[in-house]
XYZ file of C-alpha atoms in Angstrom:
668
model
C 69.298 41.843 117.215
C 66.687 39.601 116.198
C 66.295 36.320 118.403
C 66.390 33.182 116.381
C 62.575 31.983 117.821
C 60.830 34.744 115.642
C 62.181 34.179 112.924
C 59.016 32.081 111.479
C 56.955 34.388 112.830
C 58.921 37.375 111.311
C 58.736 35.824 107.874
C 54.709 35.884 108.603
C 54.749 39.475 108.889
C 56.167 40.178 105.150
C 54.331 37.043 103.521
C 51.210 39.203 102.087
C 53.909 41.128 99.747
C 55.670 38.458 98.641
C 52.809 36.109 98.272
C 50.572 38.593 96.319
C 53.298 40.298 94.052
C 52.540 39.222 90.603
C 56.223 38.921 89.552
C 57.041 36.266 92.419
C 58.507 33.154 90.685
C 57.457 29.713 91.375
C 59.267 26.889 91.758
C 60.716 24.806 88.212
C 57.777 22.663 86.984
C 55.221 23.941 89.057
C 51.840 24.854 88.219
C 50.041 27.744 90.819
C 46.827 26.873 91.911
C 44.077 29.459 93.527
C 42.325 26.532 95.412
C 44.212 23.618 95.404
C 42.898 20.262 96.507
C 45.168 19.844 99.517
C 44.508 16.579 100.746
C 46.983 14.331 99.682
C 48.155 16.890 97.316
C 51.571 17.360 96.257
C 52.573 21.091 96.288
C 56.007 23.348 96.713
C 56.215 26.118 99.910
C 56.590 29.600 98.488
C 57.499 31.864 101.593
C 58.734 34.942 101.689
C 62.431 34.048 102.265
C 61.990 31.474 99.154
C 61.022 28.202 98.605
C 61.444 25.562 101.400
C 64.488 23.650 100.370
C 66.794 20.661 101.638
C 69.445 22.112 103.870
C 71.736 18.507 104.283
C 72.093 17.587 107.829
C 68.385 16.824 108.612
C 66.997 20.004 108.283
C 65.402 22.367 105.805
C 66.399 26.231 104.831
C 64.377 29.460 102.998
C 65.947 29.293 99.729
C 64.882 32.254 97.025
C 65.895 29.676 94.183
C 63.169 27.927 92.899
C 65.234 25.093 91.686
C 65.596 23.560 95.200
C 62.100 23.591 96.136
C 61.431 20.270 98.472
C 57.825 18.720 97.201
C 55.796 17.726 99.946
C 52.815 15.570 99.867
C 50.417 16.837 102.638
C 48.748 14.116 104.391
C 45.911 14.910 105.850
C 45.765 14.089 110.000
C 42.615 16.005 110.682
C 40.170 18.409 109.367
C 42.530 20.981 108.277
C 45.923 19.426 109.361
C 48.534 18.048 107.438
C 51.629 16.380 107.785
C 54.061 17.617 104.813
C 56.504 14.518 103.899
C 59.116 15.253 101.647
C 60.293 11.826 98.838
C 62.237 10.527 101.341
C 59.923 10.273 103.929
C 61.111 13.164 106.205
C 58.515 15.730 107.908
C 58.699 19.111 107.876
C 59.029 20.169 111.594
C 58.981 22.760 114.241
C 62.485 22.338 115.319
C 64.467 23.626 118.377
C 64.093 27.276 118.623
C 61.225 27.092 116.090
C 63.894 26.817 113.288
C 62.340 24.143 109.929
C 64.062 20.918 110.309
C 63.335 17.450 108.740
C 61.177 14.709 111.603
C 62.077 10.978 110.561
C 58.902 10.312 111.754
C 55.574 12.139 112.503
C 54.969 13.707 115.716
C 53.253 16.930 117.307
C 56.024 19.114 115.632
C 55.642 17.767 112.057
C 51.723 18.278 112.162
C 50.257 21.709 110.551
C 47.185 23.527 110.143
C 46.889 25.474 107.263
C 44.495 28.313 107.198
C 43.584 30.053 103.835
C 43.807 33.723 104.373
C 43.999 34.314 100.530
C 43.022 32.873 96.778
C 46.386 30.264 97.626
C 47.963 31.757 100.503
C 47.860 30.155 103.937
C 48.642 30.484 107.168
C 50.907 27.457 108.839
C 50.749 26.737 112.570
C 52.287 23.806 114.029
C 50.328 21.295 116.372
C 53.175 21.462 118.768
C 53.155 25.510 119.359
C 55.080 28.283 118.651
C 56.095 28.408 114.875
C 53.924 29.741 112.026
C 54.361 30.916 108.532
C 52.306 32.331 105.640
C 52.881 30.364 102.606
C 51.783 29.866 99.227
C 51.341 26.422 97.570
C 52.237 25.283 94.221
C 51.467 21.996 93.005
C 54.537 20.181 91.782
C 55.257 16.579 90.774
C 57.901 14.304 92.285
C 56.292 13.643 95.696
C 56.694 10.271 97.788
C 53.930 8.326 98.798
C 53.062 8.581 102.133
C 52.985 4.944 104.216
C 49.194 3.529 104.165
C 47.545 0.384 103.533
C 46.370 -0.495 100.038
C 42.879 -0.663 99.213
C 43.371 -3.586 96.639
C 39.713 -2.467 95.190
C 39.278 -0.792 91.667
C 36.288 0.572 89.885
C 33.757 3.379 90.094
C 31.841 2.741 93.750
C 27.804 2.582 92.863
C 24.737 3.945 94.801
C 23.188 1.446 96.808
C 19.657 1.977 95.626
C 17.610 -0.389 93.264
C 15.433 0.769 90.968
C 12.315 0.240 93.226
C 13.730 2.497 95.583
C 14.916 -0.219 98.413
C 18.763 0.296 99.576
C 21.018 -2.717 98.101
C 24.268 -3.870 100.550
C 25.103 -5.674 103.534
C 24.518 -4.814 107.073
C 26.627 -5.403 110.058
C 25.138 -4.975 112.739
C 27.901 -6.120 115.050
C 31.167 -4.443 114.733
C 33.553 -3.172 117.537
C 35.229 -0.453 115.485
C 36.841 1.391 118.476
C 37.865 -2.093 120.117
C 40.916 -0.914 121.456
C 39.503 0.947 123.920
C 37.917 -1.947 125.357
C 38.882 -3.735 128.964
C 40.721 -0.690 130.080
C 42.312 -0.252 126.831
C 45.944 -1.751 127.479
C 44.556 -5.299 126.080
C 43.691 -4.894 122.661
C 46.937 -3.379 120.539
C 46.233 -1.275 117.071
C 43.643 1.182 116.419
C 40.919 1.986 113.654
C 42.894 4.869 112.963
C 45.934 7.121 113.805
C 46.274 11.003 113.150
C 49.707 10.301 112.398
C 49.182 7.527 109.736
C 49.131 3.443 110.017
C 53.048 3.268 111.258
C 51.243 4.641 114.538
C 47.809 2.972 114.043
C 49.103 -0.690 113.486
C 52.515 -1.130 115.140
C 54.085 -0.965 118.503
C 52.225 -3.971 120.012
C 55.276 -4.643 122.148
C 54.092 -2.062 124.118
C 51.100 -4.122 125.103
C 51.759 -7.167 124.678
C 55.929 -7.635 125.561
C 58.558 -7.977 123.867
C 57.223 -11.637 122.577
C 53.633 -11.595 123.382
C 53.654 -13.243 126.724
C 52.269 -10.429 128.228
C 49.064 -10.838 126.136
C 47.334 -13.104 129.314
C 43.841 -12.089 128.379
C 44.253 -13.259 124.655
C 45.959 -16.420 125.884
C 43.094 -17.112 127.848
C 40.468 -16.806 125.400
C 42.527 -18.387 122.830
C 43.889 -21.476 124.835
C 42.548 -21.428 128.094
C 45.805 -20.819 129.744
C 47.593 -17.248 130.478
C 51.122 -18.784 128.972
C 51.911 -18.222 125.351
C 54.039 -15.992 122.938
C 53.099 -14.177 119.421
C 55.050 -12.396 116.830
C 54.268 -8.839 117.829
C 54.988 -7.488 114.541
C 52.461 -5.430 112.662
C 53.519 -2.301 110.323
C 55.572 -2.539 108.159
C 56.374 -6.555 107.960
C 52.570 -7.722 109.437
C 54.736 -10.786 110.228
C 52.771 -11.116 113.387
C 49.850 -9.986 113.501
C 46.427 -9.444 112.186
C 45.491 -12.928 111.769
C 42.197 -14.881 111.847
C 41.901 -15.920 115.351
C 43.326 -12.872 117.150
C 41.180 -11.847 120.180
C 43.520 -8.707 121.031
C 44.283 -7.097 117.929
C 42.743 -4.141 116.113
C 41.014 -5.866 113.046
C 39.020 -2.546 111.220
C 41.501 -0.405 110.560
C 39.783 2.191 108.360
C 41.283 1.174 105.006
C 39.717 -2.414 105.503
C 36.610 -0.963 106.542
C 36.658 0.689 103.281
C 37.458 -2.257 101.406
C 34.553 -3.820 103.171
C 32.397 -0.774 101.765
C 33.573 -1.011 98.307
C 32.268 -4.978 98.197
C 28.673 -3.770 99.077
C 28.936 -2.870 102.546
C 25.878 -0.236 103.368
C 25.070 -0.388 106.979
C 27.632 -1.069 110.094
C 26.429 -1.264 113.575
C 29.341 0.532 115.955
C 28.903 -1.433 119.106
C 30.953 0.459 121.934
C 31.436 -2.083 124.568
C 33.108 -2.408 128.133
C 32.820 -4.737 130.808
C 33.490 -3.454 134.434
C 34.707 -6.689 135.857
C 37.241 -7.514 132.775
C 38.462 -3.967 133.107
C 39.086 -4.020 136.793
C 40.692 -7.630 136.801
C 43.350 -6.063 134.223
C 46.393 -5.107 136.058
C 47.288 -2.310 133.227
C 44.834 0.376 131.979
C 44.554 3.944 130.008
C 41.286 4.913 131.255
C 38.797 4.141 134.459
C 36.259 1.468 133.927
C 33.173 2.620 134.246
C 30.972 1.531 131.425
C 29.388 4.885 130.630
C 32.482 6.547 130.464
C 34.220 4.427 128.447
C 31.293 4.777 126.170
C 31.727 8.543 125.902
C 35.288 8.141 124.843
C 34.224 5.197 122.642
C 31.538 7.772 120.799
C 34.135 10.638 120.470
C 36.711 8.279 118.873
C 33.897 7.073 116.128
C 33.291 11.070 115.752
C 37.024 11.845 115.531
C 36.988 8.669 112.868
C 34.487 10.437 110.930
C 36.315 13.600 110.848
C 39.860 11.659 110.291
C 38.100 10.008 107.147
C 36.570 13.543 105.577
C 39.915 15.051 106.103
C 41.157 12.331 103.817
C 38.749 13.092 101.049
C 39.073 16.542 101.030
C 36.724 18.215 103.466
C 34.369 17.867 105.914
C 31.180 15.775 105.081
C 32.827 14.344 101.932
C 34.179 11.315 103.417
C 32.404 7.852 103.052
C 31.537 7.354 106.621
C 29.029 8.687 108.321
C 27.440 8.283 111.856
C 23.598 8.696 111.249
C 20.899 9.041 114.041
C 17.769 8.401 112.247
C 16.596 5.782 110.155
C 15.675 8.521 107.159
C 19.177 9.872 107.407
C 20.536 6.361 107.408
C 18.663 5.338 103.936
C 19.856 9.060 101.851
C 23.097 8.359 103.326
C 22.891 4.794 101.653
C 21.328 5.835 98.434
C 24.170 8.550 98.419
C 26.689 5.502 98.036
C 28.521 5.935 101.692
C 28.431 3.955 104.346
C 25.503 4.590 107.425
C 27.276 3.736 110.650
C 24.918 3.523 113.733
C 26.013 3.425 117.215
C 25.121 0.504 119.669
C 26.077 -0.115 123.317
C 27.230 -3.764 124.754
C 27.689 -2.956 128.166
C 27.520 -5.610 131.304
C 25.915 -2.605 133.210
C 23.742 -0.657 131.303
C 23.304 2.758 132.672
C 25.499 1.909 135.642
C 22.942 -0.851 137.017
C 24.939 -3.186 138.345
C 24.477 -5.758 141.298
C 25.813 -6.740 144.543
C 24.869 -10.106 146.086
C 21.193 -9.155 144.352
C 20.825 -6.219 145.301
C 20.347 -3.768 142.746
C 22.410 -0.759 142.511
C 20.458 2.132 140.287
C 16.826 2.845 140.229
C 14.275 3.640 137.778
C 15.453 7.599 138.226
C 18.616 5.927 136.878
C 17.528 4.105 133.939
C 15.685 7.688 132.813
C 18.559 9.455 133.018
C 20.501 6.720 131.108
C 18.511 6.921 128.519
C 18.097 10.269 127.801
C 22.199 10.393 127.799
C 22.895 7.744 125.624
C 20.227 9.384 123.162
C 21.946 12.512 123.474
C 25.175 11.280 122.426
C 24.044 9.483 119.744
C 23.199 5.900 120.913
C 20.127 4.653 119.439
C 20.922 0.268 120.031
C 21.239 -1.198 123.299
C 22.352 -4.278 124.881
C 20.148 -4.991 128.350
C 22.606 -7.621 129.322
C 26.378 -8.488 128.145
C 28.502 -10.918 130.186
C 27.408 -10.593 133.586
C 24.263 -10.541 136.053
C 22.882 -6.811 136.148
C 20.229 -5.350 138.288
C 18.062 -5.440 134.864
C 18.597 -9.150 134.367
C 20.380 -12.607 133.867
C 23.041 -13.191 131.210
C 23.463 -15.867 128.853
C 26.061 -18.619 129.633
C 28.906 -19.058 127.394
C 30.610 -22.493 126.977
C 34.489 -23.075 126.683
C 37.403 -21.207 128.164
C 35.431 -17.823 127.614
C 32.453 -19.194 129.654
C 34.882 -19.917 132.363
C 36.396 -16.751 132.525
C 33.119 -14.819 132.201
C 31.884 -17.068 135.349
C 34.560 -15.747 137.404
C 33.753 -12.040 135.913
C 30.405 -12.443 137.198
C 31.838 -13.824 140.784
C 34.010 -10.506 140.875
C 31.271 -8.084 140.177
C 28.467 -8.962 141.531
C 29.892 -11.338 144.899
C 28.202 -14.625 143.026
C 29.307 -17.004 140.687
C 26.235 -18.066 138.489
C 23.376 -20.036 139.677
C 22.549 -22.335 137.112
C 19.443 -24.671 136.691
C 17.281 -26.802 133.944
C 16.770 -24.772 130.621
C 13.516 -23.876 129.586
C 13.811 -25.454 126.078
C 15.833 -28.172 125.087
C 19.315 -27.870 122.927
C 19.182 -24.573 125.179
C 22.597 -23.554 127.638
C 25.877 -24.718 127.790
C 27.898 -26.978 129.266
C 29.416 -25.392 132.803
C 32.830 -25.814 133.442
C 34.985 -24.228 136.208
C 38.472 -24.007 137.482
C 40.156 -25.918 140.079
C 42.351 -24.411 143.156
C 45.773 -24.885 141.055
C 44.314 -23.615 138.126
C 42.830 -20.487 140.276
C 46.050 -19.805 142.152
C 47.982 -19.362 138.383
C 45.312 -17.004 137.058
C 45.608 -14.526 140.634
C 49.268 -15.044 139.791
C 48.574 -12.648 136.649
C 45.371 -11.180 137.619
C 46.326 -10.169 141.495
C 42.646 -8.591 141.662
C 41.419 -11.959 141.726
C 43.307 -13.379 144.720
C 40.276 -14.039 147.013
C 38.544 -15.510 144.321
C 41.737 -17.922 144.160
C 40.992 -18.764 147.937
C 38.006 -19.297 147.896
C 37.348 -21.614 145.132
C 34.665 -22.046 142.351
C 31.416 -23.762 142.792
C 30.960 -27.504 141.060
C 28.118 -27.495 138.369
C 26.137 -30.806 136.977
C 26.997 -32.340 133.731
C 24.637 -31.372 130.822
C 23.749 -28.485 129.434
C 23.086 -25.793 132.040
C 21.020 -22.233 132.034
C 20.703 -19.185 133.964
C 18.192 -19.466 136.494
C 18.181 -15.501 136.686
C 15.575 -14.243 134.339
C 14.629 -10.502 133.823
C 13.748 -8.652 137.128
C 10.938 -5.780 137.832
C 13.555 -3.079 137.023
C 14.675 -4.856 133.886
C 10.624 -4.983 132.591
C 10.731 -1.117 133.220
C 13.876 -0.617 131.547
C 12.219 -2.436 128.418
C 9.057 -0.285 128.768
C 11.041 2.676 128.705
C 13.468 1.710 125.767
C 10.584 0.722 123.969
C 9.060 4.437 124.734
C 12.135 6.099 123.780
C 11.972 4.577 120.368
C 15.318 2.701 120.799
C 16.497 -0.418 118.913
C 16.627 -3.598 122.064
C 19.384 -6.265 121.411
C 18.229 -9.410 122.980
C 21.350 -11.965 122.460
C 23.498 -12.487 125.730
C 20.328 -12.358 127.957
C 19.372 -16.005 129.564
C 16.866 -18.006 128.176
C 14.466 -17.144 131.041
C 15.021 -13.050 130.015
C 14.781 -13.231 126.719
C 11.420 -15.047 126.692
C 10.024 -12.143 128.522
C 11.418 -9.388 126.561
C 9.659 -10.986 123.410
C 6.028 -11.344 125.481
C 6.656 -7.712 126.798
C 8.013 -6.744 122.854
C 4.909 -8.578 121.743
C 2.116 -6.194 123.854
C 3.504 -3.381 122.427
C 4.296 -4.433 118.766
C 7.862 -3.001 118.855
C 10.355 -5.246 116.730
C 13.656 -6.476 118.506
C 17.251 -6.861 116.951
C 19.692 -10.160 117.410
C 22.761 -8.401 115.995
C 25.468 -11.705 116.677
C 22.367 -14.613 116.617
C 23.521 -17.629 118.457
C 26.151 -15.964 120.263
C 25.261 -15.272 123.538
C 22.438 -17.954 123.885
C 20.732 -19.913 121.348
C 17.576 -19.047 119.877
C 14.635 -22.030 119.256
C 13.086 -21.586 115.971
C 9.809 -20.819 117.522
C 12.043 -17.748 118.936
C 13.161 -16.350 115.608
C 9.627 -16.919 114.214
C 8.074 -14.625 116.655
C 11.418 -11.972 116.301
C 10.706 -12.074 112.596
C 6.805 -11.451 113.177
C 7.801 -8.533 115.054
C 9.646 -7.051 112.174
C 13.033 -7.789 114.077
C 16.315 -8.895 112.552
C 18.491 -11.389 113.015
C 22.082 -12.247 111.539
C 24.674 -14.953 110.614
C 27.703 -15.313 112.180
C 30.689 -15.255 109.642
C 31.941 -18.919 108.637
C 33.864 -20.317 105.675
C 31.984 -20.033 102.464
C 30.678 -23.321 102.081
C 29.075 -22.593 106.068
C 28.266 -19.096 105.052
C 25.710 -19.747 101.987
C 24.154 -22.786 103.832
C 23.746 -20.793 107.295
C 22.358 -17.742 105.587
C 19.943 -19.917 103.532
C 19.193 -21.796 106.924
C 17.196 -18.277 107.948
C 14.672 -18.550 104.860
C 12.258 -21.533 107.058
C 12.020 -18.576 109.956
C 10.993 -15.822 107.669
C 7.199 -13.772 107.571
C 5.913 -14.017 104.407
C 4.377 -10.828 104.879
C 7.146 -8.962 105.843
C 10.321 -7.586 104.017
C 13.213 -10.358 104.151
C 16.915 -10.029 104.373
C 20.022 -11.916 106.349
C 22.555 -9.689 108.259
C 26.159 -10.595 109.047
C 26.900 -10.014 112.594
C 30.811 -9.919 112.422
C 31.456 -9.080 116.184
C 35.179 -8.166 114.830
C 36.961 -6.788 117.831
C 34.794 -8.284 120.350
C 37.372 -11.246 121.582
C 35.911 -13.237 118.460
C 37.650 -15.254 116.040
C 36.856 -14.704 112.608
C 36.997 -17.589 110.062
C 40.177 -19.358 108.712
C 41.098 -20.542 105.455
C 38.583 -23.030 103.950
C 40.336 -26.657 103.998
C 40.025 -27.395 100.547
C 41.545 -23.888 99.807
C 44.623 -25.172 98.354
C 43.016 -26.931 95.652
C 39.717 -25.118 94.861
C 41.567 -21.555 95.787
C 39.340 -18.305 95.435
C 40.302 -16.705 92.290
C 42.256 -13.329 92.267
C 41.479 -10.554 90.634
C 37.794 -11.083 91.599
C 34.692 -8.832 91.478
C 32.239 -7.673 94.083
C 28.559 -8.902 94.390
C 26.839 -6.128 91.993
C 30.053 -6.537 89.392
C 31.221 -2.949 89.854
C 34.391 -2.871 91.823
C 37.809 -5.328 90.918
C 39.274 -6.887 93.939
C 43.070 -7.912 94.104
C 44.744 -9.282 97.046
C 44.976 -6.724 100.055
C 48.722 -5.255 100.681
C 49.842 -3.324 104.026
C 53.364 -2.500 104.414
C 55.352 -5.743 103.117
C 52.367 -7.849 103.393
C 50.204 -9.423 101.085
C 46.882 -11.232 102.390
C 45.207 -13.678 101.032
C 41.845 -15.697 101.652
C 42.968 -18.925 101.016
C 46.077 -18.953 103.326
C 44.988 -16.379 105.840
C 41.272 -16.526 105.995
C 39.439 -13.465 107.422
C 42.907 -11.847 108.947
C 41.409 -8.551 109.160
C 38.103 -6.579 107.995
C 38.617 -5.806 104.609
C 38.904 -9.599 103.781
C 35.174 -9.902 104.187
C 35.121 -9.299 100.765
C 36.838 -11.850 99.705
C 35.206 -14.105 102.014
C 31.693 -13.100 100.035
C 32.978 -13.776 96.394
C 33.966 -17.160 97.945
C 30.745 -17.649 99.027
C 29.347 -16.558 95.454
C 30.855 -19.612 94.269
C 29.605 -22.015 96.332
C 26.572 -23.830 96.003
C 23.566 -21.600 96.879
C 25.393 -19.039 97.074
C 23.961 -16.546 95.011
C 20.851 -17.008 96.631
C 22.535 -16.732 100.084
C 24.652 -13.402 98.770
C 20.780 -11.828 97.301
C 19.204 -12.488 100.866
C 22.999 -10.530 102.699
C 22.560 -7.945 99.769
C 19.065 -7.155 101.244
C 20.176 -7.054 104.728
C 20.522 -3.044 104.920
C 17.382 -2.254 103.768
C 15.851 -5.280 106.280
C 17.700 -3.370 108.796
C 16.344 -0.196 108.168
C 12.958 -1.169 108.260
C 13.321 -2.503 111.323
C 14.425 0.448 112.619
C 11.616 2.752 111.487
C 9.395 0.090 113.066
C 11.290 0.727 116.418
C 10.605 4.630 115.815
C 6.880 4.165 115.786
C 6.109 4.277 112.217
C 4.689 1.645 109.944
């Protein structure tokens, strides 16, 4: 007697006879292929027992009759792994005792690795283990479409190179692709991708935020300053609740939306890995530890997985449009080949573990040297010395509004002290500092029990008017800057206190090393004189996104700071995924809407309204609800007074960033 659990394995032992036999019949309407394009292809599966056919009752069977073959769409879930989907949306899965069955939704049992062992013969193995079979593939028709967001873009994608050899296109120097891993991993819902597709990547908001969104306490605080609030949690398939332009706690850079922006001219993006230990420690629910260095490693791992996933959708390793780059020359080649160059950055409150407690540093020079080496090995090429809280390297810039209040709380939680403020070095710098009263602190501690001690202590009072952090760059911080320069790293100078930034500018000028401001104006205001010094160094600055008329004016406003002797372009610093809202609809959008369809800046690609599931997104009513709608925003900007000139400067930003990066590596 033969055990049922060995049935699929036994099929494999005789498959070579059936698969290689010249008299083997193909399913009706099939075309035999020797080297099938598996990614997204439509195939019938033939085993020695016959074609895989429907058996009713949610299962499949092996049938010698070719007429009943089920056509399967092979949706890549990774390099070499696929989700075979039938026309009804079911998936071939390994059932109990390794019998073939039909799964209603993707799961490990319905994911199969395909390893080629002959021209059109493969060994299939379930990711759940056990079940395996040897099969030949025959290209057929009649497959369904795997659930996915539509791109909404038509046309041949041009290569990003001008006739003079410079690259053409936009740079977003501040993008949080892996935002979902921030704050302990349970605050931001959604993922940039999931191996099981959009149903898993952009669904299940209720798991993190509750059935009515009331568990989204951090999002409520960032939006309104109050922990109370609800929101519609429906993502896929209706997207009735999210994404929206003013969310702080939902993933807005799903990979298809990123691809849409690339189609619109995005040529270089800096994927900022990010974590803030105090925010993570305050959160009552977490999916991973709060150590910032460890989280950075997890996020880099996720970025590399995204590259493999995009490769898989494109048909194989190295064939995707998303490429991680580690040298400016490599980035230039990627852009010239028509793909998106992605640089890895690091935005951390405690860079290399350099936190402080009541003024005492918790790292040494040796830790800094080790941290730089490890970051470079991971592929990080750009770093922030400060983010939200003070650390052993220097002071952080204050922020305004409700966000600034809670950053001050984080600073106390992490360092043992609230911000010490005083007069700003220059006019129009600093922020109005507000605090929470005893009642508000008690309410906050009810949602975040880790802050109960702070509620009992109370917050200090601050004088009226603009204030700046009195903490500047420390001796240890000056050492870190010098070592980053020696290691040819790009140094981000946003989020540093005004005093710390001024000191870094002086150090960089002495060493002729360029600096980067990747979300200029966020995390400390820049004076006109500082921006001129930044450009004189060959540095790079960005404009924060706004509605189209304001965006055009803001881009053009950077011209007065430029260095006439250097190549000039203005980058985007969208801060998407960085607890930062994106632009809403224009006030006059109903009377003067962006018309659809529209064409990209270079005229090569036509865009229609982007659809995801049942939701159709429209810039005129939704604003920039997700990253893909930057294509729409840029088209709207082009229509504004001065818009053509503004788009021209933005389209020079990828080249400008590459020149800054090349200069930082020591090449002039």
